[in-house]
Every structure is written in C-alpha cells, then in structure tokens.
PDB file of C-alpha atoms in Angstrom:
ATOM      1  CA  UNK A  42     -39.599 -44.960   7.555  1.00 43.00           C
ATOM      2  CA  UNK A  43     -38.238 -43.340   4.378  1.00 48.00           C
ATOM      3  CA  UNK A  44     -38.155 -39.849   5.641  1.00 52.00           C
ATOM      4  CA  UNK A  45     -34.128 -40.085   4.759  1.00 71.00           C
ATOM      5  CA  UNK A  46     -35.427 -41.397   0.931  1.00 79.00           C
ATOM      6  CA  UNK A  47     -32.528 -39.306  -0.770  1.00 79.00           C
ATOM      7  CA  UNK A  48     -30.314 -41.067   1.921  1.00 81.00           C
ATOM      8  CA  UNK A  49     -31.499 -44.053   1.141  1.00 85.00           C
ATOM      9  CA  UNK A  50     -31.165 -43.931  -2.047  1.00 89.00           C
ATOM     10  CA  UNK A  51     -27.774 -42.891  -2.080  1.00 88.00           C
ATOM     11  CA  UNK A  52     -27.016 -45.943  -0.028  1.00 89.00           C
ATOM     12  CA  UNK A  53     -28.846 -48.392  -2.164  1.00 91.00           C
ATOM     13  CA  UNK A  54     -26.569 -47.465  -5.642  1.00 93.00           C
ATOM     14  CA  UNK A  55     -23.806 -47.327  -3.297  1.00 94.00           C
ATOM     15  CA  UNK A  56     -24.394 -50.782  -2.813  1.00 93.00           C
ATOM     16  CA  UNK A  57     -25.775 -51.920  -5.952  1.00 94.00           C
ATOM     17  CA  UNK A  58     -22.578 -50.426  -7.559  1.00 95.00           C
ATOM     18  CA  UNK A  59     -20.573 -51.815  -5.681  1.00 96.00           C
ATOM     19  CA  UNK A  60     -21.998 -55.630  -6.270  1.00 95.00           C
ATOM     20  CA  UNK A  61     -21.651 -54.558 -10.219  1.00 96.00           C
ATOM     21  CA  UNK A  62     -25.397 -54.921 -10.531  1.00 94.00           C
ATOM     22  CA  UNK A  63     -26.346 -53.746 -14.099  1.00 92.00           C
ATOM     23  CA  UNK A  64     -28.296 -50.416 -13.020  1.00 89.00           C
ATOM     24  CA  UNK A  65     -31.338 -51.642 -15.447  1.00 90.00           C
ATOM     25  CA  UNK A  66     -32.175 -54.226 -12.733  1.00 91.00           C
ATOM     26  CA  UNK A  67     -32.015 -51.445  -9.575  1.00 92.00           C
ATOM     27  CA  UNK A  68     -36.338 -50.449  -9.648  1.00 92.00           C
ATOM     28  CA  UNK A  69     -36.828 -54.631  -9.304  1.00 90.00           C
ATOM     29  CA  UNK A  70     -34.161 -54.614  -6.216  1.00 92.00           C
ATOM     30  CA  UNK A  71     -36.039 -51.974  -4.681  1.00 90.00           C
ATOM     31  CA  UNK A  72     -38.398 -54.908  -3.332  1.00 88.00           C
ATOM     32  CA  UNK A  73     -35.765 -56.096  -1.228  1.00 87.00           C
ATOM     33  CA  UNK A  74     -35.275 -52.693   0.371  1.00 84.00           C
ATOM     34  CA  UNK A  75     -38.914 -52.215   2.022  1.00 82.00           C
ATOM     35  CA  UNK A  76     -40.757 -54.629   4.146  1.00 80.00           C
ATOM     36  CA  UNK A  77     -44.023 -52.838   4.261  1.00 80.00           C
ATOM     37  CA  UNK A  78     -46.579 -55.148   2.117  1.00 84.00           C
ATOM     38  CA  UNK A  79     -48.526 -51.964   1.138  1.00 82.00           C
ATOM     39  CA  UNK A  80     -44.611 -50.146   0.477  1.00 83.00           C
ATOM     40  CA  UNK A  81     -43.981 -53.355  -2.156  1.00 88.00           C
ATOM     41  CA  UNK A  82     -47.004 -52.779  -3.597  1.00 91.00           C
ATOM     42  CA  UNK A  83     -47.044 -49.485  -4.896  1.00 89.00           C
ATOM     43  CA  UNK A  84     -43.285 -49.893  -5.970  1.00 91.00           C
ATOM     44  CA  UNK A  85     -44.367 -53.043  -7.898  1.00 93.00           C
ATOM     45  CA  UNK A  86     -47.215 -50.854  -9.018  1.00 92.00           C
ATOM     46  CA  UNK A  87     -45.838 -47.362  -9.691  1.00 91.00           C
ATOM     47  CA  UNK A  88     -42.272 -48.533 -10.421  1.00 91.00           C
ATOM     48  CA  UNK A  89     -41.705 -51.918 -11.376  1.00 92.00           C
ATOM     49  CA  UNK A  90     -45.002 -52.327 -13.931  1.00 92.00           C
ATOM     50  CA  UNK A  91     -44.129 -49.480 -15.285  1.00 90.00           C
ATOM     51  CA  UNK A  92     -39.968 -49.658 -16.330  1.00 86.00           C
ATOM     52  CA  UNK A  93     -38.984 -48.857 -18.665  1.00 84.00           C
ATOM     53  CA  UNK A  94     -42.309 -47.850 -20.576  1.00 84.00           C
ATOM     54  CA  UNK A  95     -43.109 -44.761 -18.893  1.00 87.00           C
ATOM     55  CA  UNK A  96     -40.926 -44.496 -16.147  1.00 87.00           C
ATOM     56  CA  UNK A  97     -37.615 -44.403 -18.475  1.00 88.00           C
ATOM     57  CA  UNK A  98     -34.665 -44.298 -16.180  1.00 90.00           C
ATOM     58  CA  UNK A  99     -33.505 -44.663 -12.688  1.00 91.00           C
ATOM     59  CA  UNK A 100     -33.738 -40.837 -12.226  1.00 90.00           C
ATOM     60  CA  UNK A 101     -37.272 -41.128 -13.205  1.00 91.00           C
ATOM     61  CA  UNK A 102     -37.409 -43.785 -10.282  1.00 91.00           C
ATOM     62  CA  UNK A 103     -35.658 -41.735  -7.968  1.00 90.00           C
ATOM     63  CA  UNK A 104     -37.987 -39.060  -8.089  1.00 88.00           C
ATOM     64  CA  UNK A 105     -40.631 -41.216  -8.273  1.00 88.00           C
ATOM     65  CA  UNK A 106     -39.487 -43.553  -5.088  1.00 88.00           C
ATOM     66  CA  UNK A 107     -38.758 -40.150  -3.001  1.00 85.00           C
ATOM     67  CA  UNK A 108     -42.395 -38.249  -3.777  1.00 82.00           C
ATOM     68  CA  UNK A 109     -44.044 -41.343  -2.509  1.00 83.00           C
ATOM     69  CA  UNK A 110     -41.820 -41.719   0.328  1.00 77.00           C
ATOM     70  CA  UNK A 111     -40.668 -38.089   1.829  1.00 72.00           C
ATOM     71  CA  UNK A 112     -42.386 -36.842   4.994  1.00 65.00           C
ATOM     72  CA  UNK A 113     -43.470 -33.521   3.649  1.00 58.00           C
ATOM     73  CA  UNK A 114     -42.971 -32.152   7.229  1.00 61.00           C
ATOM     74  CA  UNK A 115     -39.150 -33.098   7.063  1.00 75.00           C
ATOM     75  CA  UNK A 116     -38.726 -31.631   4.028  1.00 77.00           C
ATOM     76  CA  UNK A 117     -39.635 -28.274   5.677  1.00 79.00           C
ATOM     77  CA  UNK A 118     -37.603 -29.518   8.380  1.00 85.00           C
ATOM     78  CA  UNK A 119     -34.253 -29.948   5.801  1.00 89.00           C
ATOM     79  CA  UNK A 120     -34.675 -26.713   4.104  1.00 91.00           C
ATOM     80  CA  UNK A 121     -35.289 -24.685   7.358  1.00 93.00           C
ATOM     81  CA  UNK A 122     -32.252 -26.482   8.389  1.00 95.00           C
ATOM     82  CA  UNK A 123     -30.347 -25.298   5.112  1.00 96.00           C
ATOM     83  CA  UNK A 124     -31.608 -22.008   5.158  1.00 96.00           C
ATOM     84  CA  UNK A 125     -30.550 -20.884   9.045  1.00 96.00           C
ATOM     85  CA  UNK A 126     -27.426 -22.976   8.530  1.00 97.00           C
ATOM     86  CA  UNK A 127     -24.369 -21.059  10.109  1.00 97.00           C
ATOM     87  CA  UNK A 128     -21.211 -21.868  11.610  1.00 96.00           C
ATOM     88  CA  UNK A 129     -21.960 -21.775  15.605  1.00 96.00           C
ATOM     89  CA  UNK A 130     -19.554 -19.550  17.947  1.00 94.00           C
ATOM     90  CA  UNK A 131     -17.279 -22.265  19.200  1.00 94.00           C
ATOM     91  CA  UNK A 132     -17.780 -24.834  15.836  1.00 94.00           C
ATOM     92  CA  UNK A 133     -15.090 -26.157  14.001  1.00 94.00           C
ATOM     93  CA  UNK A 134     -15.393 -25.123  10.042  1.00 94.00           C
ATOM     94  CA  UNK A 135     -15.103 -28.648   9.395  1.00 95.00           C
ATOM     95  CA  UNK A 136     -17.709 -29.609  11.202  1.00 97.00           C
ATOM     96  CA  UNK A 137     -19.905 -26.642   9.686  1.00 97.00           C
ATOM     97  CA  UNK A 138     -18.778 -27.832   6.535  1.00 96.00           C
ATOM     98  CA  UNK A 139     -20.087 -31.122   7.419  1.00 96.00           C
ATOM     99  CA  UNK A 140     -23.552 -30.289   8.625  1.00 96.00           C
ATOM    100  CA  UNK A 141     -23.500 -27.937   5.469  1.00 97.00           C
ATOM    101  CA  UNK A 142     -22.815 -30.071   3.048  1.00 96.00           C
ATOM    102  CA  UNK A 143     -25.578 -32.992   4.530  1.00 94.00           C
ATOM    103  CA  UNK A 144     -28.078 -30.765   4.429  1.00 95.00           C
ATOM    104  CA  UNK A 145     -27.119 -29.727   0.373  1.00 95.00           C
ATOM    105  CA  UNK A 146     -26.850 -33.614  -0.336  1.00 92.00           C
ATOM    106  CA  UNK A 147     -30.655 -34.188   1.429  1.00 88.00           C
ATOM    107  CA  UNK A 148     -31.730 -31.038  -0.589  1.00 90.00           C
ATOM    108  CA  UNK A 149     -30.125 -32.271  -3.756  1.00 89.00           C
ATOM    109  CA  UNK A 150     -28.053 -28.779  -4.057  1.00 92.00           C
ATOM    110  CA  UNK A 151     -25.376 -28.880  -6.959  1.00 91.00           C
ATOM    111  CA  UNK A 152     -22.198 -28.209  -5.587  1.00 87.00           C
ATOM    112  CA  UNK A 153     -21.266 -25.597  -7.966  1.00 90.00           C
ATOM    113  CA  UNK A 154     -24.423 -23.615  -7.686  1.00 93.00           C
ATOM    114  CA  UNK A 155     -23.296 -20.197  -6.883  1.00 93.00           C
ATOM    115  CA  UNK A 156     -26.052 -19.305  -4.604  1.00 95.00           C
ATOM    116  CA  UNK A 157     -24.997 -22.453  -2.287  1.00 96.00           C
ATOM    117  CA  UNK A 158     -21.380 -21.195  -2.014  1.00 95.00           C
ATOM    118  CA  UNK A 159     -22.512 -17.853  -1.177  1.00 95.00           C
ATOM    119  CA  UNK A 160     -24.740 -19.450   1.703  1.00 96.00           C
ATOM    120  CA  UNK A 161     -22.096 -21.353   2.967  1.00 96.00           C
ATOM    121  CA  UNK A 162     -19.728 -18.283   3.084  1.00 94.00           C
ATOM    122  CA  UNK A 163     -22.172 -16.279   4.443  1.00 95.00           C
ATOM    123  CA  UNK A 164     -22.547 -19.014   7.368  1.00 96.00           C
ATOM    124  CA  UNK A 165     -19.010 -18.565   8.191  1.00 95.00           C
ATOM    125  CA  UNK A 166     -17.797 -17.190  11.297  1.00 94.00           C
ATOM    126  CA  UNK A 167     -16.956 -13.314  10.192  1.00 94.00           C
ATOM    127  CA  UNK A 168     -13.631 -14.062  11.352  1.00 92.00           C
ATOM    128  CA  UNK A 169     -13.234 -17.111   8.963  1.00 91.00           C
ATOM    129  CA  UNK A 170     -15.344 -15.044   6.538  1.00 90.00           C
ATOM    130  CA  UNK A 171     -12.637 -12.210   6.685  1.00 90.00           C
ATOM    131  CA  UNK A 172      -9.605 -14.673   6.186  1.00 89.00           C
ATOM    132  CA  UNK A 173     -11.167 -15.953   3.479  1.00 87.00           C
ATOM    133  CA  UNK A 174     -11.360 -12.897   1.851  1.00 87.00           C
ATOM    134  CA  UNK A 175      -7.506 -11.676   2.500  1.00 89.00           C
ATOM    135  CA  UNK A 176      -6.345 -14.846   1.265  1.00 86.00           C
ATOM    136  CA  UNK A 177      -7.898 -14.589  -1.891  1.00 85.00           C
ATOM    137  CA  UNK A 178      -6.942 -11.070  -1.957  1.00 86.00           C
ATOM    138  CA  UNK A 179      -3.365 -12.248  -2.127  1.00 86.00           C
ATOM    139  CA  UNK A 180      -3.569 -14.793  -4.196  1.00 83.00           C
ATOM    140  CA  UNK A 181      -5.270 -12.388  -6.703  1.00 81.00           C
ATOM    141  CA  UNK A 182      -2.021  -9.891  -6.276  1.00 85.00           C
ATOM    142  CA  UNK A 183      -0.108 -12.944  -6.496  1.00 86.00           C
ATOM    143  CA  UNK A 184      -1.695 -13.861  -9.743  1.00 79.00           C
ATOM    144  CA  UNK A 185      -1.017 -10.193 -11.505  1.00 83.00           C
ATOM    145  CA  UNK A 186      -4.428  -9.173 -10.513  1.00 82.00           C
ATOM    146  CA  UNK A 187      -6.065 -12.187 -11.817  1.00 82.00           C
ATOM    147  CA  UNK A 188      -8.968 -12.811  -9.417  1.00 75.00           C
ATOM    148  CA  UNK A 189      -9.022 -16.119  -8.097  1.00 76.00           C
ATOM    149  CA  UNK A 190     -11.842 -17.906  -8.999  1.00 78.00           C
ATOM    150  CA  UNK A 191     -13.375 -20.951  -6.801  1.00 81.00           C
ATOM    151  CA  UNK A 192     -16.317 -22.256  -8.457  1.00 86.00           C
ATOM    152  CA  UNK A 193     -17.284 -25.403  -6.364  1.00 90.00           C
ATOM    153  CA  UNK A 194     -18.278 -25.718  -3.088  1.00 93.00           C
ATOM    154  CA  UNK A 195     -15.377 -28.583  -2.556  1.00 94.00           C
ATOM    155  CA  UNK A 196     -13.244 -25.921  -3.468  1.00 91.00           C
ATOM    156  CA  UNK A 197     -14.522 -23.484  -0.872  1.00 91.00           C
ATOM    157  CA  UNK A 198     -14.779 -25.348   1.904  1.00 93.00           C
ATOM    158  CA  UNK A 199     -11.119 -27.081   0.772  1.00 91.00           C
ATOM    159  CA  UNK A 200      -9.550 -23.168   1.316  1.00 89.00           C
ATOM    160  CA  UNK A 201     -12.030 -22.549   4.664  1.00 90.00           C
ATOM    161  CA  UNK A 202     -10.537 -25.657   6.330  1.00 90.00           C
ATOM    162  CA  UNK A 203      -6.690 -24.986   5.445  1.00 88.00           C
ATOM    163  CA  UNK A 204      -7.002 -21.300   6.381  1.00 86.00           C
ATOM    164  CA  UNK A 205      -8.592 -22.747   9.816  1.00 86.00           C
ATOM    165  CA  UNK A 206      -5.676 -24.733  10.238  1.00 83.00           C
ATOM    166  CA  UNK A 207      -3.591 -21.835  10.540  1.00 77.00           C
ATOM    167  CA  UNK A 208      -5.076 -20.401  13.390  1.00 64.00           C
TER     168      UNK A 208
END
C-alpha cells in the first residue's frame, strides 16, 4: 500500500543516506522496497530501464514512483485535510503545529511559501492569533519601527509555541 508514497519516500533516503549509499544507485534499491511482483515490474520497467536516459534524476523518480503509487482518493483526502486544518478549541499549538506541518510535508508545501504561513496563522486559535500579533507589534517598536519579518514557517510556528508557553 503506497498511499503514504511521499512518506515513503522520505523514509527510504532517510535510510539510504544514512548507509552512505551513492544516491545514483537509489531507483535499483527501490526493488527491495516493494514485494508486489506486478509493483517490481513496472519500477524495473518505468524506472530502472529507463535511468538515467530519460528519467534523469532521483526527483524525476520521485515523481515518477509517487504518480504510479498515490491513491488519488487520499490525495483529496490530504488536501481536504490541509485546507480545513485549524487549531481545535482545547489543542495544544504544538500539536496543531504538528498535524500542520504533516499534512504540508505529504502535500510537498515549501516551508517558506507565504500562502502556507498565512494558513497556518489563520488556523490559530484567535487568542494565539492575537498574541501573535502584539508580540510582533513590540518587537517592531522595539526595532525603531522596523517590522519584524518571519519568513518561514519554522520560524512561525518557533514564536506560536514560545508565546504558548507563556500562558
């Protein structure tokens, strides 16, 4: 079941990096990931037969791996997930943050997209929401009217999860 493909993925160089395994051998090593005889197939087939002639890199495998293997359903599933994400009445903003930032790494979401930071301030609890605005107000009237500037998503969930430890 490769519904989880970016998951897996993500797993598989973690491994493969950390056995030092030259990256140019990682589409051959994908064999030893699936068990499915029809699965080995169309890797050796649409991956394997084909690096690095037309499928160039291991981003090109990537994509080509998760196409093939993600449940279109779940897809849907992910980004409905993303899209409704918000922090729940009695939820932590750590463990908002967490669920948030899952569901960016499934969907592949740069962390410094400015669209994702806005979504996960927007999810915020207006309380949170409203803390995080005063602090930056000060710090902005701290910095001689500099505005503070938090372009990464680290960054903004970093300040939500400090300012929540001052409550």
């Amino acid at each position: 079941d490769y519904k989880h493909a970016s998951q897996f993925l993500q797993r598989f160089e973690q491994v493969l990096i950390a056995a030092n395994i030259d990256d140019s051998n990682w589409p051959r090593l994908l064999l030893h990931s699936v068990e499915n005889v029809s699965e080995s197939a169309w890797i050796i087939s649409n991956i394997i037969d084909e690096y690095p002639r037309t499928v160039k890199s291991w981003n090109d495998v990537k994509e080509l791996f998760t196409k093939h293997f993600v449940n279109h359903s779940y897809q849907m599933k992910i980004t409905n997930d993303y899209e409704s994400c918000k922090q729940l009445k009695h939820e932590s903003v750590q463990k908002y943050a967490d669920r948030f930032t899952q569901l960016c790494d499934e969907l592949g979401l740069e962390e410094d997209d400015k669209l994702v930071i806005q979504h996960y301030m927007i999810g915020l609890l207006p309380n949170v929401q409203a803390d995080y605005r005063k602090h930056i107000h000060l710090a902005k009237l701290a910095n001689n009217n500099k505005p503070v500037v938090l372009d990464s998503l680290k960054d903004v969930i970093e300040l939500t999860l400090d300012l929540s430890l001052l409550d």
